[in-house]
mmCIF file of C-alpha atoms in Angstrom:
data_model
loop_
_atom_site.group_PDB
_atom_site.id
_atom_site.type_symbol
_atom_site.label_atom_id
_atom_site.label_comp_id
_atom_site.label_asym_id
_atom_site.label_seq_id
_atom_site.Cartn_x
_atom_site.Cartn_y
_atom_site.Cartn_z
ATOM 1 C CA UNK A 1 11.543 20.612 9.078
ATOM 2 C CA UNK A 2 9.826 24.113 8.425
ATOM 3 C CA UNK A 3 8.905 24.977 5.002
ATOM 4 C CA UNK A 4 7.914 27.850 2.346
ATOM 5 C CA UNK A 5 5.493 25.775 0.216
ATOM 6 C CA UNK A 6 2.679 27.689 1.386
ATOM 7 C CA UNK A 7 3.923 30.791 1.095
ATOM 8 C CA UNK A 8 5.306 29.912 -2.141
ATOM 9 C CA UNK A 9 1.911 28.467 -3.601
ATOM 10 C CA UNK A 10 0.294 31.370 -2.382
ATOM 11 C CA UNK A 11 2.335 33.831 -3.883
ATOM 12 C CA UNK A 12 1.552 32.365 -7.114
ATOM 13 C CA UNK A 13 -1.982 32.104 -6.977
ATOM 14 C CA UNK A 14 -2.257 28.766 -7.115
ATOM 15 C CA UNK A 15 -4.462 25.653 -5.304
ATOM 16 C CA UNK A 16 -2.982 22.741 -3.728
ATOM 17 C CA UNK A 17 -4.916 20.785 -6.305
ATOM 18 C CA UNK A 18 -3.363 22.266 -9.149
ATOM 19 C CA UNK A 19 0.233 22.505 -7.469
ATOM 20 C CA UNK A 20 -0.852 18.492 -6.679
ATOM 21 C CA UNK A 21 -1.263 17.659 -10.281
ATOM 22 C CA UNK A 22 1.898 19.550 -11.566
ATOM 23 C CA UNK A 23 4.259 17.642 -9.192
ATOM 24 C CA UNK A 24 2.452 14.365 -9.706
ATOM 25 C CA UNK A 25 1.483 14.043 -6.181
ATOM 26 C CA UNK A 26 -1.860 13.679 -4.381
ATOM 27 C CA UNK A 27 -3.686 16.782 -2.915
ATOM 28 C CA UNK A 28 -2.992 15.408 0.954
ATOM 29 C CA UNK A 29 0.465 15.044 0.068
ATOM 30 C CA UNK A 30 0.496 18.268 -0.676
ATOM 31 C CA UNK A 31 -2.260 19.702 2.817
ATOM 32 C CA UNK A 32 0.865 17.326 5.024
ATOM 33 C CA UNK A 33 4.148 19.342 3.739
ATOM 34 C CA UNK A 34 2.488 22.268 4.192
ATOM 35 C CA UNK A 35 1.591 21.565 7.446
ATOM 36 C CA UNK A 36 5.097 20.064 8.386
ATOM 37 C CA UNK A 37 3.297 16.933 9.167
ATOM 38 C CA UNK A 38 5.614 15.185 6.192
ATOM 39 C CA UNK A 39 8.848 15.433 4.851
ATOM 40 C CA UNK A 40 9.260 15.185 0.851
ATOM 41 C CA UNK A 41 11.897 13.046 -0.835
ATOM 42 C CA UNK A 42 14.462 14.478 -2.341
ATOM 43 C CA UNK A 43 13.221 13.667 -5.830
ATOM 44 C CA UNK A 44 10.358 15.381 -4.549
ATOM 45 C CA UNK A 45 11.963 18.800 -2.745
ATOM 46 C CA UNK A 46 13.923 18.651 -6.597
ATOM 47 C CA UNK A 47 10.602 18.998 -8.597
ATOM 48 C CA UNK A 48 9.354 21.613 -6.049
ATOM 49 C CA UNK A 49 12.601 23.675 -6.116
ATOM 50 C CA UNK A 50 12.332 23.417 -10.003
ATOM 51 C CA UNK A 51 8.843 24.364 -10.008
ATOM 52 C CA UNK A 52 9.315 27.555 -8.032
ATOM 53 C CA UNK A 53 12.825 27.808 -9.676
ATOM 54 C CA UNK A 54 14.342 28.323 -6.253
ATOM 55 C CA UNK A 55 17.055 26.293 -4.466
ATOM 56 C CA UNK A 56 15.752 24.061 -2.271
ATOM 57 C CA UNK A 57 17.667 25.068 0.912
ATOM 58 C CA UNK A 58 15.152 28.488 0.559
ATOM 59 C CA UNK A 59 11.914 26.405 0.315
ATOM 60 C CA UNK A 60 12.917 23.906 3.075
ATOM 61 C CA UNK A 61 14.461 25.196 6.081
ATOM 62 C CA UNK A 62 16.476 22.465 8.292
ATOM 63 C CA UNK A 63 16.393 22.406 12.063
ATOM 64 C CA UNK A 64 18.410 20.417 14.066
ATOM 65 C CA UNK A 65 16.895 18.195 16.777
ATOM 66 C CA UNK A 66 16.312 19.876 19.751
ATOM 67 C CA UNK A 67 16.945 17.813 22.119
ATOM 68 C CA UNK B 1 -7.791 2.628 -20.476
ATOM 69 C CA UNK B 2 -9.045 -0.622 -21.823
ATOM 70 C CA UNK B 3 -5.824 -2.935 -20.815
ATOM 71 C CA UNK B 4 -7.133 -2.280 -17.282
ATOM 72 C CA UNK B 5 -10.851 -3.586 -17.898
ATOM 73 C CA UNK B 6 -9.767 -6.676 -19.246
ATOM 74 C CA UNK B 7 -7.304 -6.950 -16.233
ATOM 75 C CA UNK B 8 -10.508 -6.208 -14.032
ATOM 76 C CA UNK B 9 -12.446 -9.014 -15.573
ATOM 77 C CA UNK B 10 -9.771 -11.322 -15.530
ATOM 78 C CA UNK B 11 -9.384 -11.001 -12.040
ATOM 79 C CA UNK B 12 -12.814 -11.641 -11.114
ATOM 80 C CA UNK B 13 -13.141 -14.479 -13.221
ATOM 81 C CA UNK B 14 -10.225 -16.219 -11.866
ATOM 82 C CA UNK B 15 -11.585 -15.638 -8.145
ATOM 83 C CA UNK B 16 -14.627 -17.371 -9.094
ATOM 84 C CA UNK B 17 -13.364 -20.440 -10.513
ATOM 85 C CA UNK B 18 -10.706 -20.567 -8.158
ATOM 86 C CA UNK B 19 -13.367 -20.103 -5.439
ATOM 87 C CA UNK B 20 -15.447 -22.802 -7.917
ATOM 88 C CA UNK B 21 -13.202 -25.418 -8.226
ATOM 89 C CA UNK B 22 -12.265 -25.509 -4.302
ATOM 90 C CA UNK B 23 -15.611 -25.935 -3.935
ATOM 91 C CA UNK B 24 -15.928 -28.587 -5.867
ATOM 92 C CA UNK B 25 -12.667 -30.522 -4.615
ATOM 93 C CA UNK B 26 -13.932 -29.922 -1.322
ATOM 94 C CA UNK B 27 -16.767 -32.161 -2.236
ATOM 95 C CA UNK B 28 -18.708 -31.914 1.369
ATOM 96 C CA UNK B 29 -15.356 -31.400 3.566
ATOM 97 C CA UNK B 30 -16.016 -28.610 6.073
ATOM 98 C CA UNK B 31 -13.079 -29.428 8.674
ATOM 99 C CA UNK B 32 -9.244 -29.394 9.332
ATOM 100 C CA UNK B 33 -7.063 -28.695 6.082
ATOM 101 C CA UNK B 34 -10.121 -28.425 3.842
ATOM 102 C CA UNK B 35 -12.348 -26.197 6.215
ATOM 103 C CA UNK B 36 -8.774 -23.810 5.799
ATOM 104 C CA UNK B 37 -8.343 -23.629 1.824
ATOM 105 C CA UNK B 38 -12.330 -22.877 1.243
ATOM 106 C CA UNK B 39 -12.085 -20.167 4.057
ATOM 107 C CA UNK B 40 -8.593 -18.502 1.744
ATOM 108 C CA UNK B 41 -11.120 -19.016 -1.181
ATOM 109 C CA UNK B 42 -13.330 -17.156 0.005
ATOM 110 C CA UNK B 43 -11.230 -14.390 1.139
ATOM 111 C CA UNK B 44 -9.671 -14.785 -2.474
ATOM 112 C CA UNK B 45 -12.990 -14.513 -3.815
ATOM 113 C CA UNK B 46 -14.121 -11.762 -1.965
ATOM 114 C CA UNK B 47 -10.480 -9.528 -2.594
ATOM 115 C CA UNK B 48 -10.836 -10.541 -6.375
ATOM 116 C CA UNK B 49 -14.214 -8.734 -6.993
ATOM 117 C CA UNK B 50 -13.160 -5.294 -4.914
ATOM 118 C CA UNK B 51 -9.825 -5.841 -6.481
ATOM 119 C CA UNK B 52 -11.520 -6.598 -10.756
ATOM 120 C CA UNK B 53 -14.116 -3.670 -10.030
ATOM 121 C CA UNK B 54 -11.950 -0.884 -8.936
ATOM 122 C CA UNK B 55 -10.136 -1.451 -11.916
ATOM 123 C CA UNK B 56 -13.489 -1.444 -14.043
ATOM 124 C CA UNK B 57 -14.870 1.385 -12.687
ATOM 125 C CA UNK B 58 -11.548 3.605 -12.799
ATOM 126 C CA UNK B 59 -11.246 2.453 -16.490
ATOM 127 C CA UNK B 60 -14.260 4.055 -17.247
ATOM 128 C CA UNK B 61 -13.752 7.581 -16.552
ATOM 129 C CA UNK B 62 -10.313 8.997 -17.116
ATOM 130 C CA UNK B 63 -10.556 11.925 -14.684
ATOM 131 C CA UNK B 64 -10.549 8.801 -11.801
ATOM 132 C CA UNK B 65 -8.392 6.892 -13.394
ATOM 133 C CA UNK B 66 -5.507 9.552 -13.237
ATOM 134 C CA UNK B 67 -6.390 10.492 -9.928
ATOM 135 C CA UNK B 68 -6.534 6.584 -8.978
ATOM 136 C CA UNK B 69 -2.814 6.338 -10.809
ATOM 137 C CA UNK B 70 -1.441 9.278 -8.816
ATOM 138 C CA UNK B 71 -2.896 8.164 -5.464
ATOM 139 C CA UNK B 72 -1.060 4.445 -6.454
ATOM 140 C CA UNK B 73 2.532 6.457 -7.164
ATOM 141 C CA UNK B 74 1.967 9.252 -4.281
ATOM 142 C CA UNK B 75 5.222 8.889 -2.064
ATOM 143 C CA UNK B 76 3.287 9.789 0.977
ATOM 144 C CA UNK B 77 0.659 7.082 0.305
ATOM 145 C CA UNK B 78 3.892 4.832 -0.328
ATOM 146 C CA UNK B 79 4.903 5.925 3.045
ATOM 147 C CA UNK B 80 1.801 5.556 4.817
ATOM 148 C CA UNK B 81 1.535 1.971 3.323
ATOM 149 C CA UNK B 82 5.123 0.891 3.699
ATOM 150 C CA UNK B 83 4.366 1.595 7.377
ATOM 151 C CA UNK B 84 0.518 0.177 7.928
ATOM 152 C CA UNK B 85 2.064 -3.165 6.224
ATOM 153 C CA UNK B 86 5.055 -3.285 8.663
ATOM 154 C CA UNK B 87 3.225 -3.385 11.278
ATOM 155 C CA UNK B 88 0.112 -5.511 10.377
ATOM 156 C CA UNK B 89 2.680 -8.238 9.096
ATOM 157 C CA UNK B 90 4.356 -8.094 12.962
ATOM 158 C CA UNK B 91 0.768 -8.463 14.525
ATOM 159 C CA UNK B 92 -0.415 -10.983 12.212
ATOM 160 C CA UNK B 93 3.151 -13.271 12.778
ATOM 161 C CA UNK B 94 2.246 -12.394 16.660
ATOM 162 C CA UNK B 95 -1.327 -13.811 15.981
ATOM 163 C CA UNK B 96 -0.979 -16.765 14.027
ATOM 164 C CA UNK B 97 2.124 -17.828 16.842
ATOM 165 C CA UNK B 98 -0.934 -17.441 19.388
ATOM 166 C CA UNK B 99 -3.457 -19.363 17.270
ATOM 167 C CA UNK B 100 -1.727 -22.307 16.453
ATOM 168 C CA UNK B 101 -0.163 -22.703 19.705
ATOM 169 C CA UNK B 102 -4.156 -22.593 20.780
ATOM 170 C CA UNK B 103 -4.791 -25.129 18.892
ATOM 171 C CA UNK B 104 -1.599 -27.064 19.707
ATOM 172 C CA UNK B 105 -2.134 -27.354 23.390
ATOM 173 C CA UNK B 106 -5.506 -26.834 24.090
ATOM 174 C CA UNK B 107 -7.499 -28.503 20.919
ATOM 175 C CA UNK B 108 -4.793 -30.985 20.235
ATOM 176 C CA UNK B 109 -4.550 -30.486 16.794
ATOM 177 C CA UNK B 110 -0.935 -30.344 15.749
ATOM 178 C CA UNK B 111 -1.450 -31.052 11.998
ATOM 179 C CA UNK B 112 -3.587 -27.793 11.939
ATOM 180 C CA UNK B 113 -1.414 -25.838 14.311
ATOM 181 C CA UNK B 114 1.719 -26.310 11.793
ATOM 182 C CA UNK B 115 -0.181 -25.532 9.024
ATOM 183 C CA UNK B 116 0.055 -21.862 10.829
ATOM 184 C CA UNK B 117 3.312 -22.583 11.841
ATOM 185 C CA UNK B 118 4.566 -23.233 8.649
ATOM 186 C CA UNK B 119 2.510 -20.010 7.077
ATOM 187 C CA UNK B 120 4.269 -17.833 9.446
ATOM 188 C CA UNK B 121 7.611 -19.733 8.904
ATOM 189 C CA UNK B 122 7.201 -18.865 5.158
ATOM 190 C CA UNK B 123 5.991 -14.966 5.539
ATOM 191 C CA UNK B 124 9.214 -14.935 7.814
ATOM 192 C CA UNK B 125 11.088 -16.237 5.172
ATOM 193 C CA UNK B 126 9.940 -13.873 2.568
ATOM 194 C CA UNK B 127 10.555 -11.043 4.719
ATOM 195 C CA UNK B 128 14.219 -12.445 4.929
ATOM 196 C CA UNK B 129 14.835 -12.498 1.627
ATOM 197 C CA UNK B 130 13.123 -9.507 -0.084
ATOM 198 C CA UNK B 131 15.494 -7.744 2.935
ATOM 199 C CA UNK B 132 18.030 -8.766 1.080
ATOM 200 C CA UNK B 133 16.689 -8.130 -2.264
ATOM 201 C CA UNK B 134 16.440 -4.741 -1.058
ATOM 202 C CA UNK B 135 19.389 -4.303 0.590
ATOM 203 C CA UNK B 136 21.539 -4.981 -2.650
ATOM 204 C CA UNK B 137 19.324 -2.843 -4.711
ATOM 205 C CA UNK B 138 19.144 0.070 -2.426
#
């Protein structure tokens, strides 16, 4: 699953310590969704959505299997 | 901040008279069933201390100690856990199996060998039934 997080962070000037610390979550959690290497909960994608105060479908982008 | 140093010392104080009074009801017993409960001390021991001084040390500065907390909660490091444990837990069932059927058939030793047999036998056990802890909760 592709996401905006980067993007997002960026945008707002922000470090991935500082976005860690706001959503409670540790610094590498924060490196792996940005890299696509990990896939947040959904309490998780619910705090990021609310942080950016965007719905989550336009931070996370869902890709089916290509198989 | 302070609930977690006394936890810290606790812990290491119970290793070491754990790890004292096996010791002492060993009396001289190196071998078989005895040899086995001083070598879990030990590890006991030795898991304690790390265990009671992490928690010392992150009680001491506050910066760590939230940092320490958030790695403990961090749903990746959950994850990443969850997983590691899975699969150590099937390796160590595979190992044990191999041990005490080692010591079965080639030392002869079947008192021993079911001592592993039953240790597996009761980590299977608990893996049974927190499965279905879990599955009711979840």
């Amino acid at each position: 699953m592709k996401n905006r997080l980067e993007e997002l962070r960026k945008a707002r000037d922000i470090k991935q310590e500082e976005l860690a610390e706001i959503l409670e979550v540790s610094r590498q959690t924060i490196g792996s969704l940005e890299n696509g290497r990990y896939n947040p909960s959904i309490m998780l994608a619910f705090k990021i959505s609310r942080y950016f105060g965007m719905p989550i479908e336009e931070i996370f982008l869902y890709e089916e299997d290509k198989k | 901040m302070k609930r977690n140093r006394r936890l810290g010392w606790l812990i290491i104080i119970a290793s070491f008279v754990l790890f004292v009074s096996v010791s002492l009801l060993r009396d001289g017993r190196y071998e078989g069933v005895w040899g086995m409960i001083g070598t879990i001390s030990s590890g006991l021991l030795g898991g304690g201390v790390v265990a009671g001084v992490a928690l010392i040390r992150n009680s001491r500065n506050e910066e760590t100690a939230k940092k320490a907390s958030i790695a403990q909660r961090d749903e990746r490091n959950i994850a990443i856990r969850g997983k590691a444990a899975y699969i150590t837990l099937n390796v160590q069932f595979f190992l044990i199996f191999l041990y005490s059927a080692y010591i079965m058939y080639i030392l002869d030793d079947s008192t021993t060998a079911f001592i592993g047999y039953g240790i597996a036998a009761a980590g299977l056990i608990l893996n049974a039934v927190l499965y279905r802890i879990y599955e009711k909760k979840m």
